[in-house]
Amino acid sequence: MTSGRALSFEVAGAAVSALLVRPPDASALLVLGHGAGAGMRHVFMEEIAGLLADRGVATFRYQFPYMEAGRRYPNPQRILTATVRRAVAAAHEAAPDLPLFAGGKSMGGRMTSLAADAPLAGVRGIAFLGFPLHGIGKPPGIERSEHLHQVELPLLFVQGARDRLANLDFLRPVVERLGSRATLHVVEGGDHSFKVLKRSGRTHPEVMAEVADAVAGWIRAR
């Protein structure tokens, strides 16, 4: 488990937990929201935070209120986006000297981009670790991406080629229409959680290192 500094901030009158992992050589800070079904201490969140720390990127993970309260279903969108804004502010307070980026796994990344309908103070770009373009079992579509045209920040999409929540035949044109500010990194063989089949010949550590390299490289380029 990746160690870090335990913090908290308030959203809608209640406190939510956060965790700052800052390596000694940190050159940037990524505010990282979790996916819909697992909190900030999920194994994926722990793993990516550790790998990014190895690459000089600090992370500020945080809980959405429903997860903090032990509930199963996400809060309304207005609460989720308010949480993102408060997390960004709390992260800047915790490490004001570091360039700031934001994003997250699946829902956490999408809510970050929705929160950017108003400027996210200090944020230089948004990284999506598996953008949920459409729901599981639903026909592929692009409705969830329509707001991205109003987000005036660099965008990174790290996406598994087998992701059932983002058919690449639909996602690639979305990224192309966003122009030069959008970057797509496809993890060959990866699903929505970047897991690969054994027959791919790739190991999970190799895949996660690729994900971390993509994020850290994109951040360095900003």
PDB file of N, CA and C in Angstrom, residues 19-119:
ATOM      1  N   LEU A  19      -5.905  11.876   0.527  1.00  0.00           N
ATOM      2  CA  LEU A  19      -4.584  11.321   0.788  1.00  0.00           C
ATOM      3  C   LEU A  19      -3.583  11.931  -0.188  1.00  0.00           C
ATOM      4  N   LEU A  20      -2.577  12.598   0.338  1.00  0.00           N
ATOM      5  CA  LEU A  20      -1.528  13.214  -0.471  1.00  0.00           C
ATOM      6  C   LEU A  20      -0.299  12.314  -0.469  1.00  0.00           C
ATOM      7  N   VAL A  21       0.118  11.893  -1.638  1.00  0.00           N
ATOM      8  CA  VAL A  21       1.359  11.135  -1.799  1.00  0.00           C
ATOM      9  C   VAL A  21       2.322  12.030  -2.574  1.00  0.00           C
ATOM     10  N   ARG A  22       3.372  12.478  -1.894  1.00  0.00           N
ATOM     11  CA  ARG A  22       4.317  13.418  -2.513  1.00  0.00           C
ATOM     12  C   ARG A  22       5.728  12.875  -2.418  1.00  0.00           C
ATOM     13  N   PRO A  23       6.302  12.428  -3.534  1.00  0.00           N
ATOM     14  CA  PRO A  23       7.690  11.969  -3.513  1.00  0.00           C
ATOM     15  C   PRO A  23       8.640  13.152  -3.357  1.00  0.00           C
ATOM     16  N   PRO A  24       9.854  12.909  -2.885  1.00  0.00           N
ATOM     17  CA  PRO A  24      10.806  14.018  -2.674  1.00  0.00           C
ATOM     18  C   PRO A  24      11.105  14.813  -3.943  1.00  0.00           C
ATOM     19  N   ASP A  25      11.037  14.145  -5.099  1.00  0.00           N
ATOM     20  CA  ASP A  25      11.374  14.820  -6.355  1.00  0.00           C
ATOM     21  C   ASP A  25      10.140  15.262  -7.134  1.00  0.00           C
ATOM     22  N   ALA A  26       9.029  15.444  -6.453  1.00  0.00           N
ATOM     23  CA  ALA A  26       7.779  15.783  -7.141  1.00  0.00           C
ATOM     24  C   ALA A  26       7.928  17.059  -7.973  1.00  0.00           C
ATOM     25  N   SER A  27       7.457  16.985  -9.221  1.00  0.00           N
ATOM     26  CA  SER A  27       7.490  18.147 -10.097  1.00  0.00           C
ATOM     27  C   SER A  27       6.097  18.619 -10.482  1.00  0.00           C
ATOM     28  N   ALA A  28       5.057  17.860 -10.085  1.00  0.00           N
ATOM     29  CA  ALA A  28       3.668  18.215 -10.382  1.00  0.00           C
ATOM     30  C   ALA A  28       2.760  17.438  -9.433  1.00  0.00           C
ATOM     31  N   LEU A  29       1.511  17.873  -9.351  1.00  0.00           N
ATOM     32  CA  LEU A  29       0.518  17.234  -8.485  1.00  0.00           C
ATOM     33  C   LEU A  29      -0.732  16.930  -9.290  1.00  0.00           C
ATOM     34  N   LEU A  30      -1.166  15.663  -9.258  1.00  0.00           N
ATOM     35  CA  LEU A  30      -2.372  15.224  -9.947  1.00  0.00           C
ATOM     36  C   LEU A  30      -3.476  14.963  -8.929  1.00  0.00           C
ATOM     37  N   VAL A  31      -4.587  15.699  -9.043  1.00  0.00           N
ATOM     38  CA  VAL A  31      -5.759  15.497  -8.186  1.00  0.00           C
ATOM     39  C   VAL A  31      -6.573  14.372  -8.817  1.00  0.00           C
ATOM     40  N   LEU A  32      -6.730  13.276  -8.085  1.00  0.00           N
ATOM     41  CA  LEU A  32      -7.183  12.025  -8.677  1.00  0.00           C
ATOM     42  C   LEU A  32      -8.472  11.529  -8.027  1.00  0.00           C
ATOM     43  N   GLY A  33      -9.577  11.558  -8.796  1.00  0.00           N
ATOM     44  CA  GLY A  33     -10.863  11.077  -8.312  1.00  0.00           C
ATOM     45  C   GLY A  33     -11.054   9.596  -8.631  1.00  0.00           C
ATOM     46  N   HIS A  34     -11.753   8.885  -7.765  1.00  0.00           N
ATOM     47  CA  HIS A  34     -11.952   7.441  -7.952  1.00  0.00           C
ATOM     48  C   HIS A  34     -13.146   7.143  -8.861  1.00  0.00           C
ATOM     49  N   GLY A  35     -13.275   5.892  -9.251  1.00  0.00           N
ATOM     50  CA  GLY A  35     -14.395   5.448 -10.072  1.00  0.00           C
ATOM     51  C   GLY A  35     -15.658   5.274  -9.253  1.00  0.00           C
ATOM     52  N   ALA A  36     -16.751   4.949  -9.930  1.00  0.00           N
ATOM     53  CA  ALA A  36     -18.056   4.901  -9.260  1.00  0.00           C
ATOM     54  C   ALA A  36     -18.163   3.801  -8.223  1.00  0.00           C
ATOM     55  N   GLY A  37     -17.496   2.672  -8.457  1.00  0.00           N
ATOM     56  CA  GLY A  37     -17.716   1.527  -7.579  1.00  0.00           C
ATOM     57  C   GLY A  37     -16.657   1.271  -6.533  1.00  0.00           C
ATOM     58  N   ALA A  38     -15.617   2.087  -6.453  1.00  0.00           N
ATOM     59  CA  ALA A  38     -14.536   1.845  -5.492  1.00  0.00           C
ATOM     60  C   ALA A  38     -13.909   3.162  -5.081  1.00  0.00           C
ATOM     61  N   GLY A  39     -13.471   3.246  -3.825  1.00  0.00           N
ATOM     62  CA  GLY A  39     -12.961   4.497  -3.283  1.00  0.00           C
ATOM     63  C   GLY A  39     -11.490   4.750  -3.557  1.00  0.00           C
ATOM     64  N   MET A  40     -10.961   5.745  -2.868  1.00  0.00           N
ATOM     65  CA  MET A  40      -9.598   6.200  -3.145  1.00  0.00           C
ATOM     66  C   MET A  40      -8.535   5.188  -2.735  1.00  0.00           C
ATOM     67  N   ARG A  41      -8.886   4.204  -1.889  1.00  0.00           N
ATOM     68  CA  ARG A  41      -7.921   3.190  -1.464  1.00  0.00           C
ATOM     69  C   ARG A  41      -8.056   1.888  -2.258  1.00  0.00           C
ATOM     70  N   HIS A  42      -8.834   1.896  -3.315  1.00  0.00           N
ATOM     71  CA  HIS A  42      -8.922   0.725  -4.181  1.00  0.00           C
ATOM     72  C   HIS A  42      -7.534   0.395  -4.720  1.00  0.00           C
ATOM     73  N   VAL A  43      -7.303  -0.892  -4.999  1.00  0.00           N
ATOM     74  CA  VAL A  43      -5.968  -1.327  -5.421  1.00  0.00           C
ATOM     75  C   VAL A  43      -5.476  -0.572  -6.654  1.00  0.00           C
ATOM     76  N   PHE A  44      -6.365  -0.253  -7.586  1.00  0.00           N
ATOM     77  CA  PHE A  44      -5.935   0.499  -8.763  1.00  0.00           C
ATOM     78  C   PHE A  44      -5.435   1.883  -8.358  1.00  0.00           C
ATOM     79  N   MET A  45      -6.172   2.556  -7.486  1.00  0.00           N
ATOM     80  CA  MET A  45      -5.790   3.897  -7.057  1.00  0.00           C
ATOM     81  C   MET A  45      -4.471   3.877  -6.288  1.00  0.00           C
ATOM     82  N   GLU A  46      -4.295   2.867  -5.443  1.00  0.00           N
ATOM     83  CA  GLU A  46      -3.040   2.720  -4.710  1.00  0.00           C
ATOM     84  C   GLU A  46      -1.876   2.507  -5.684  1.00  0.00           C
ATOM     85  N   GLU A  47      -2.119   1.620  -6.653  1.00  0.00           N
ATOM     86  CA  GLU A  47      -1.052   1.252  -7.583  1.00  0.00           C
ATOM     87  C   GLU A  47      -0.638   2.417  -8.461  1.00  0.00           C
ATOM     88  N   ILE A  48      -1.600   3.129  -9.034  1.00  0.00           N
ATOM     89  CA  ILE A  48      -1.242   4.231  -9.922  1.00  0.00           C
ATOM     90  C   ILE A  48      -0.582   5.366  -9.150  1.00  0.00           C
ATOM     91  N   ALA A  49      -1.007   5.588  -7.906  1.00  0.00           N
ATOM     92  CA  ALA A  49      -0.364   6.629  -7.089  1.00  0.00           C
ATOM     93  C   ALA A  49       1.095   6.280  -6.829  1.00  0.00           C
ATOM     94  N   GLY A  50       1.370   5.011  -6.532  1.00  0.00           N
ATOM     95  CA  GLY A  50       2.748   4.593  -6.291  1.00  0.00           C
ATOM     96  C   GLY A  50       3.616   4.698  -7.530  1.00  0.00           C
ATOM     97  N   LEU A  51       3.068   4.284  -8.668  1.00  0.00           N
ATOM     98  CA  LEU A  51       3.824   4.341  -9.917  1.00  0.00           C
ATOM     99  C   LEU A  51       4.090   5.783 -10.353  1.00  0.00           C
ATOM    100  N   LEU A  52       3.111   6.652 -10.160  1.00  0.00           N
ATOM    101  CA  LEU A  52       3.323   8.061 -10.499  1.00  0.00           C
ATOM    102  C   LEU A  52       4.359   8.695  -9.561  1.00  0.00           C
ATOM    103  N   ALA A  53       4.325   8.314  -8.290  1.00  0.00           N
ATOM    104  CA  ALA A  53       5.326   8.820  -7.346  1.00  0.00           C
ATOM    105  C   ALA A  53       6.727   8.421  -7.802  1.00  0.00           C
ATOM    106  N   ASP A  54       6.874   7.196  -8.306  1.00  0.00           N
ATOM    107  CA  ASP A  54       8.171   6.747  -8.820  1.00  0.00           C
ATOM    108  C   ASP A  54       8.628   7.594  -9.995  1.00  0.00           C
ATOM    109  N   ARG A  55       7.695   8.257 -10.653  1.00  0.00           N
ATOM    110  CA  ARG A  55       7.997   9.086 -11.829  1.00  0.00           C
ATOM    111  C   ARG A  55       7.956  10.574 -11.512  1.00  0.00           C
ATOM    112  N   GLY A  56       7.959  10.912 -10.233  1.00  0.00           N
ATOM    113  CA  GLY A  56       8.038  12.315  -9.830  1.00  0.00           C
ATOM    114  C   GLY A  56       6.741  13.079  -9.874  1.00  0.00           C
ATOM    115  N   VAL A  57       5.610  12.358  -9.888  1.00  0.00           N
ATOM    116  CA  VAL A  57       4.300  13.013  -9.891  1.00  0.00           C
ATOM    117  C   VAL A  57       3.590  12.716  -8.570  1.00  0.00           C
ATOM    118  N   ALA A  58       3.297  13.759  -7.821  1.00  0.00           N
ATOM    119  CA  ALA A  58       2.531  13.613  -6.576  1.00  0.00           C
ATOM    120  C   ALA A  58       1.051  13.428  -6.915  1.00  0.00           C
ATOM    121  N   THR A  59       0.311  12.783  -6.028  1.00  0.00           N
ATOM    122  CA  THR A  59      -1.129  12.608  -6.220  1.00  0.00           C
ATOM    123  C   THR A  59      -1.893  13.027  -4.976  1.00  0.00           C
ATOM    124  N   PHE A  60      -3.076  13.559  -5.216  1.00  0.00           N
ATOM    125  CA  PHE A  60      -4.016  13.932  -4.154  1.00  0.00           C
ATOM    126  C   PHE A  60      -5.300  13.162  -4.447  1.00  0.00           C
ATOM    127  N   ARG A  61      -5.464  12.022  -3.752  1.00  0.00           N
ATOM    128  CA  ARG A  61      -6.677  11.219  -3.924  1.00  0.00           C
ATOM    129  C   ARG A  61      -7.723  11.661  -2.901  1.00  0.00           C
ATOM    130  N   TYR A  62      -8.985  11.469  -3.243  1.00  0.00           N
ATOM    131  CA  TYR A  62     -10.038  11.909  -2.334  1.00  0.00           C
ATOM    132  C   TYR A  62     -11.283  11.057  -2.526  1.00  0.00           C
ATOM    133  N   GLN A  63     -12.150  11.080  -1.520  1.00  0.00           N
ATOM    134  CA  GLN A  63     -13.401  10.352  -1.568  1.00  0.00           C
ATOM    135  C   GLN A  63     -14.537  11.272  -2.025  1.00  0.00           C
ATOM    136  N   PHE A  64     -15.452  10.730  -2.798  1.00  0.00           N
ATOM    137  CA  PHE A  64     -16.712  11.417  -3.018  1.00  0.00           C
ATOM    138  C   PHE A  64     -17.605  11.143  -1.804  1.00  0.00           C
ATOM    139  N   PRO A  65     -18.537  12.047  -1.480  1.00  0.00           N
ATOM    140  CA  PRO A  65     -19.310  11.919  -0.240  1.00  0.00           C
ATOM    141  C   PRO A  65     -20.040  10.593  -0.072  1.00  0.00           C
ATOM    142  N   TYR A  66     -20.622  10.044  -1.129  1.00  0.00           N
ATOM    143  CA  TYR A  66     -21.359   8.791  -0.983  1.00  0.00           C
ATOM    144  C   TYR A  66     -20.435   7.647  -0.564  1.00  0.00           C
ATOM    145  N   MET A  67     -19.216   7.644  -1.097  1.00  0.00           N
ATOM    146  CA  MET A  67     -18.255   6.607  -0.741  1.00  0.00           C
ATOM    147  C   MET A  67     -17.765   6.799   0.684  1.00  0.00           C
ATOM    148  N   GLU A  68     -17.559   8.038   1.075  1.00  0.00           N
ATOM    149  CA  GLU A  68     -17.144   8.338   2.448  1.00  0.00           C
ATOM    150  C   GLU A  68     -18.190   7.847   3.444  1.00  0.00           C
ATOM    151  N   ALA A  69     -19.459   7.958   3.063  1.00  0.00           N
ATOM    152  CA  ALA A  69     -20.561   7.549   3.946  1.00  0.00           C
ATOM    153  C   ALA A  69     -20.880   6.062   3.844  1.00  0.00           C
ATOM    154  N   GLY A  70     -20.160   5.338   2.978  1.00  0.00           N
ATOM    155  CA  GLY A  70     -20.395   3.913   2.843  1.00  0.00           C
ATOM    156  C   GLY A  70     -21.617   3.555   2.022  1.00  0.00           C
ATOM    157  N   ARG A  71     -22.068   4.500   1.197  1.00  0.00           N
ATOM    158  CA  ARG A  71     -23.228   4.219   0.355  1.00  0.00           C
ATOM    159  C   ARG A  71     -22.789   3.683  -1.002  1.00  0.00           C
ATOM    160  N   ARG A  72     -23.703   2.999  -1.660  1.00  0.00           N
ATOM    161  CA  ARG A  72     -23.372   2.316  -2.912  1.00  0.00           C
ATOM    162  C   ARG A  72     -23.504   3.211  -4.129  1.00  0.00           C
ATOM    163  N   TYR A  73     -24.504   4.081  -4.137  1.00  0.00           N
ATOM    164  CA  TYR A  73     -24.808   4.842  -5.339  1.00  0.00           C
ATOM    165  C   TYR A  73     -24.233   6.255  -5.260  1.00  0.00           C
ATOM    166  N   PRO A  74     -23.688   6.744  -6.367  1.00  0.00           N
ATOM    167  CA  PRO A  74     -23.089   8.084  -6.379  1.00  0.00           C
ATOM    168  C   PRO A  74     -24.082   9.193  -6.054  1.00  0.00           C
ATOM    169  N   ASN A  75     -23.535  10.269  -5.538  1.00  0.00           N
ATOM    170  CA  ASN A  75     -24.318  11.484  -5.272  1.00  0.00           C
ATOM    171  C   ASN A  75     -24.801  12.085  -6.589  1.00  0.00           C
ATOM    172  N   PRO A  76     -25.757  13.026  -6.513  1.00  0.00           N
ATOM    173  CA  PRO A  76     -26.138  13.774  -7.711  1.00  0.00           C
ATOM    174  C   PRO A  76     -24.911  14.483  -8.309  1.00  0.00           C
ATOM    175  N   GLN A  77     -24.989  14.741  -9.587  1.00  0.00           N
ATOM    176  CA  GLN A  77     -23.843  15.334 -10.284  1.00  0.00           C
ATOM    177  C   GLN A  77     -23.378  16.642  -9.648  1.00  0.00           C
ATOM    178  N   ARG A  78     -24.305  17.471  -9.171  1.00  0.00           N
ATOM    179  CA  ARG A  78     -23.904  18.758  -8.602  1.00  0.00           C
ATOM    180  C   ARG A  78     -23.027  18.571  -7.361  1.00  0.00           C
ATOM    181  N   ILE A  79     -23.276  17.494  -6.593  1.00  0.00           N
ATOM    182  CA  ILE A  79     -22.444  17.211  -5.418  1.00  0.00           C
ATOM    183  C   ILE A  79     -21.089  16.655  -5.859  1.00  0.00           C
ATOM    184  N   LEU A  80     -21.092  15.793  -6.856  1.00  0.00           N
ATOM    185  CA  LEU A  80     -19.839  15.215  -7.343  1.00  0.00           C
ATOM    186  C   LEU A  80     -18.921  16.297  -7.911  1.00  0.00           C
ATOM    187  N   THR A  81     -19.479  17.196  -8.703  1.00  0.00           N
ATOM    188  CA  THR A  81     -18.642  18.252  -9.280  1.00  0.00           C
ATOM    189  C   THR A  81     -18.196  19.259  -8.219  1.00  0.00           C
ATOM    190  N   ALA A  82     -19.038  19.513  -7.234  1.00  0.00           N
ATOM    191  CA  ALA A  82     -18.627  20.387  -6.124  1.00  0.00           C
ATOM    192  C   ALA A  82     -17.469  19.755  -5.357  1.00  0.00           C
ATOM    193  N   THR A  83     -17.495  18.432  -5.231  1.00  0.00           N
ATOM    194  CA  THR A  83     -16.403  17.722  -4.552  1.00  0.00           C
ATOM    195  C   THR A  83     -15.108  17.880  -5.333  1.00  0.00           C
ATOM    196  N   VAL A  84     -15.185  17.760  -6.641  1.00  0.00           N
ATOM    197  CA  VAL A  84     -13.989  17.953  -7.467  1.00  0.00           C
ATOM    198  C   VAL A  84     -13.401  19.343  -7.239  1.00  0.00           C
ATOM    199  N   ARG A  85     -14.243  20.358  -7.263  1.00  0.00           N
ATOM    200  CA  ARG A  85     -13.741  21.732  -7.091  1.00  0.00           C
ATOM    201  C   ARG A  85     -13.094  21.912  -5.723  1.00  0.00           C
ATOM    202  N   ARG A  86     -13.719  21.346  -4.686  1.00  0.00           N
ATOM    203  CA  ARG A  86     -13.144  21.460  -3.350  1.00  0.00           C
ATOM    204  C   ARG A  86     -11.837  20.674  -3.244  1.00  0.00           C
ATOM    205  N   ALA A  87     -11.770  19.520  -3.910  1.00  0.00           N
ATOM    206  CA  ALA A  87     -10.546  18.726  -3.895  1.00  0.00           C
ATOM    207  C   ALA A  87      -9.400  19.471  -4.561  1.00  0.00           C
ATOM    208  N   VAL A  88      -9.674  20.126  -5.673  1.00  0.00           N
ATOM    209  CA  VAL A  88      -8.645  20.907  -6.353  1.00  0.00           C
ATOM    210  C   VAL A  88      -8.127  22.020  -5.438  1.00  0.00           C
ATOM    211  N   ALA A  89      -9.041  22.699  -4.772  1.00  0.00           N
ATOM    212  CA  ALA A  89      -8.637  23.772  -3.858  1.00  0.00           C
ATOM    213  C   ALA A  89      -7.827  23.221  -2.685  1.00  0.00           C
ATOM    214  N   ALA A  90      -8.267  22.090  -2.134  1.00  0.00           N
ATOM    215  CA  ALA A  90      -7.557  21.483  -1.001  1.00  0.00           C
ATOM    216  C   ALA A  90      -6.178  20.987  -1.412  1.00  0.00           C
ATOM    217  N   ALA A  91      -6.069  20.451  -2.621  1.00  0.00           N
ATOM    218  CA  ALA A  91      -4.778  19.981  -3.113  1.00  0.00           C
ATOM    219  C   ALA A  91      -3.802  21.146  -3.263  1.00  0.00           C
ATOM    220  N   HIS A  92      -4.291  22.249  -3.805  1.00  0.00           N
ATOM    221  CA  HIS A  92      -3.427  23.422  -3.953  1.00  0.00           C
ATOM    222  C   HIS A  92      -2.977  23.942  -2.588  1.00  0.00           C
ATOM    223  N   GLU A  93      -3.865  23.910  -1.608  1.00  0.00           N
ATOM    224  CA  GLU A  93      -3.498  24.339  -0.257  1.00  0.00           C
ATOM    225  C   GLU A  93      -2.435  23.418   0.343  1.00  0.00           C
ATOM    226  N   ALA A  94      -2.523  22.122   0.025  1.00  0.00           N
ATOM    227  CA  ALA A  94      -1.584  21.152   0.594  1.00  0.00           C
ATOM    228  C   ALA A  94      -0.211  21.208  -0.068  1.00  0.00           C
ATOM    229  N   ALA A  95      -0.156  21.604  -1.347  1.00  0.00           N
ATOM    230  CA  ALA A  95       1.120  21.659  -2.066  1.00  0.00           C
ATOM    231  C   ALA A  95       1.102  22.831  -3.032  1.00  0.00           C
ATOM    232  N   PRO A  96       1.123  24.055  -2.514  1.00  0.00           N
ATOM    233  CA  PRO A  96       0.962  25.240  -3.370  1.00  0.00           C
ATOM    234  C   PRO A  96       2.113  25.474  -4.335  1.00  0.00           C
ATOM    235  N   ASP A  97       3.232  24.800  -4.143  1.00  0.00           N
ATOM    236  CA  ASP A  97       4.406  25.011  -4.996  1.00  0.00           C
ATOM    237  C   ASP A  97       4.405  24.125  -6.243  1.00  0.00           C
ATOM    238  N   LEU A  98       3.481  23.172  -6.340  1.00  0.00           N
ATOM    239  CA  LEU A  98       3.503  22.232  -7.450  1.00  0.00           C
ATOM    240  C   LEU A  98       2.495  22.600  -8.534  1.00  0.00           C
ATOM    241  N   PRO A  99       2.882  22.493  -9.806  1.00  0.00           N
ATOM    242  CA  PRO A  99       1.919  22.650 -10.899  1.00  0.00           C
ATOM    243  C   PRO A  99       0.776  21.643 -10.716  1.00  0.00           C
ATOM    244  N   LEU A 100      -0.433  22.052 -11.027  1.00  0.00           N
ATOM    245  CA  LEU A 100      -1.617  21.284 -10.683  1.00  0.00           C
ATOM    246  C   LEU A 100      -2.292  20.701 -11.928  1.00  0.00           C
ATOM    247  N   PHE A 101      -2.601  19.408 -11.843  1.00  0.00           N
ATOM    248  CA  PHE A 101      -3.377  18.708 -12.860  1.00  0.00           C
ATOM    249  C   PHE A 101      -4.504  17.971 -12.142  1.00  0.00           C
ATOM    250  N   ALA A 102      -5.502  17.536 -12.883  1.00  0.00           N
ATOM    251  CA  ALA A 102      -6.633  16.848 -12.250  1.00  0.00           C
ATOM    252  C   ALA A 102      -7.163  15.779 -13.194  1.00  0.00           C
ATOM    253  N   GLY A 103      -7.998  14.917 -12.656  1.00  0.00           N
ATOM    254  CA  GLY A 103      -8.588  13.855 -13.464  1.00  0.00           C
ATOM    255  C   GLY A 103      -9.006  12.703 -12.584  1.00  0.00           C
ATOM    256  N   GLY A 104      -8.958  11.497 -13.144  1.00  0.00           N
ATOM    257  CA  GLY A 104      -9.335  10.358 -12.329  1.00  0.00           C
ATOM    258  C   GLY A 104      -9.703   9.140 -13.133  1.00  0.00           C
ATOM    259  N   LYS A 105     -10.082   8.114 -12.386  1.00  0.00           N
ATOM    260  CA  LYS A 105     -10.500   6.835 -12.961  1.00  0.00           C
ATOM    261  C   LYS A 105     -11.973   6.906 -13.315  1.00  0.00           C
ATOM    262  N   SER A 106     -12.297   6.660 -14.559  1.00  0.00           N
ATOM    263  CA  SER A 106     -13.686   6.534 -15.009  1.00  0.00           C
ATOM    264  C   SER A 106     -14.538   7.718 -14.545  1.00  0.00           C
ATOM    265  N   MET A 107     -15.493   7.485 -13.633  1.00  0.00           N
ATOM    266  CA  MET A 107     -16.374   8.558 -13.171  1.00  0.00           C
ATOM    267  C   MET A 107     -15.593   9.737 -12.604  1.00  0.00           C
ATOM    268  N   GLY A 108     -14.506   9.467 -11.880  1.00  0.00           N
ATOM    269  CA  GLY A 108     -13.727  10.553 -11.292  1.00  0.00           C
ATOM    270  C   GLY A 108     -13.175  11.496 -12.334  1.00  0.00           C
ATOM    271  N   GLY A 109     -12.721  10.942 -13.468  1.00  0.00           N
ATOM    272  CA  GLY A 109     -12.232  11.792 -14.549  1.00  0.00           C
ATOM    273  C   GLY A 109     -13.353  12.551 -15.230  1.00  0.00           C
ATOM    274  N   ARG A 110     -14.457  11.851 -15.474  1.00  0.00           N
ATOM    275  CA  ARG A 110     -15.578  12.520 -16.152  1.00  0.00           C
ATOM    276  C   ARG A 110     -16.133  13.653 -15.287  1.00  0.00           C
ATOM    277  N   MET A 111     -16.276  13.441 -13.983  1.00  0.00           N
ATOM    278  CA  MET A 111     -16.773  14.502 -13.111  1.00  0.00           C
ATOM    279  C   MET A 111     -15.799  15.678 -13.058  1.00  0.00           C
ATOM    280  N   THR A 112     -14.505  15.390 -13.180  1.00  0.00           N
ATOM    281  CA  THR A 112     -13.523  16.470 -13.212  1.00  0.00           C
ATOM    282  C   THR A 112     -13.754  17.355 -14.438  1.00  0.00           C
ATOM    283  N   SER A 113     -13.998  16.731 -15.579  1.00  0.00           N
ATOM    284  CA  SER A 113     -14.235  17.526 -16.790  1.00  0.00           C
ATOM    285  C   SER A 113     -15.558  18.276 -16.720  1.00  0.00           C
ATOM    286  N   LEU A 114     -16.561  17.688 -16.086  1.00  0.00           N
ATOM    287  CA  LEU A 114     -17.829  18.400 -15.915  1.00  0.00           C
ATOM    288  C   LEU A 114     -17.677  19.572 -14.951  1.00  0.00           C
ATOM    289  N   ALA A 115     -16.832  19.409 -13.933  1.00  0.00           N
ATOM    290  CA  ALA A 115     -16.580  20.502 -12.988  1.00  0.00           C
ATOM    291  C   ALA A 115     -15.841  21.655 -13.644  1.00  0.00           C
ATOM    292  N   ALA A 116     -15.174  21.366 -14.764  1.00  0.00           N
ATOM    293  CA  ALA A 116     -14.398  22.401 -15.464  1.00  0.00           C
ATOM    294  C   ALA A 116     -15.263  23.286 -16.338  1.00  0.00           C
ATOM    295  N   ASP A 117     -16.602  23.211 -16.173  1.00  0.00           N
ATOM    296  CA  ASP A 117     -17.460  24.166 -16.886  1.00  0.00           C
ATOM    297  C   ASP A 117     -17.198  25.586 -16.388  1.00  0.00           C
ATOM    298  N   ALA A 118     -16.727  25.684 -15.140  1.00  0.00           N
ATOM    299  CA  ALA A 118     -16.148  26.919 -14.613  1.00  0.00           C
ATOM    300  C   ALA A 118     -14.667  26.623 -14.397  1.00  0.00           C
ATOM    301  N   PRO A 119     -13.782  27.596 -14.554  1.00  0.00           N
ATOM    302  CA  PRO A 119     -12.352  27.310 -14.440  1.00  0.00           C
ATOM    303  C   PRO A 119     -11.992  26.633 -13.118  1.00  0.00           C
TER     304      PRO A 119
END
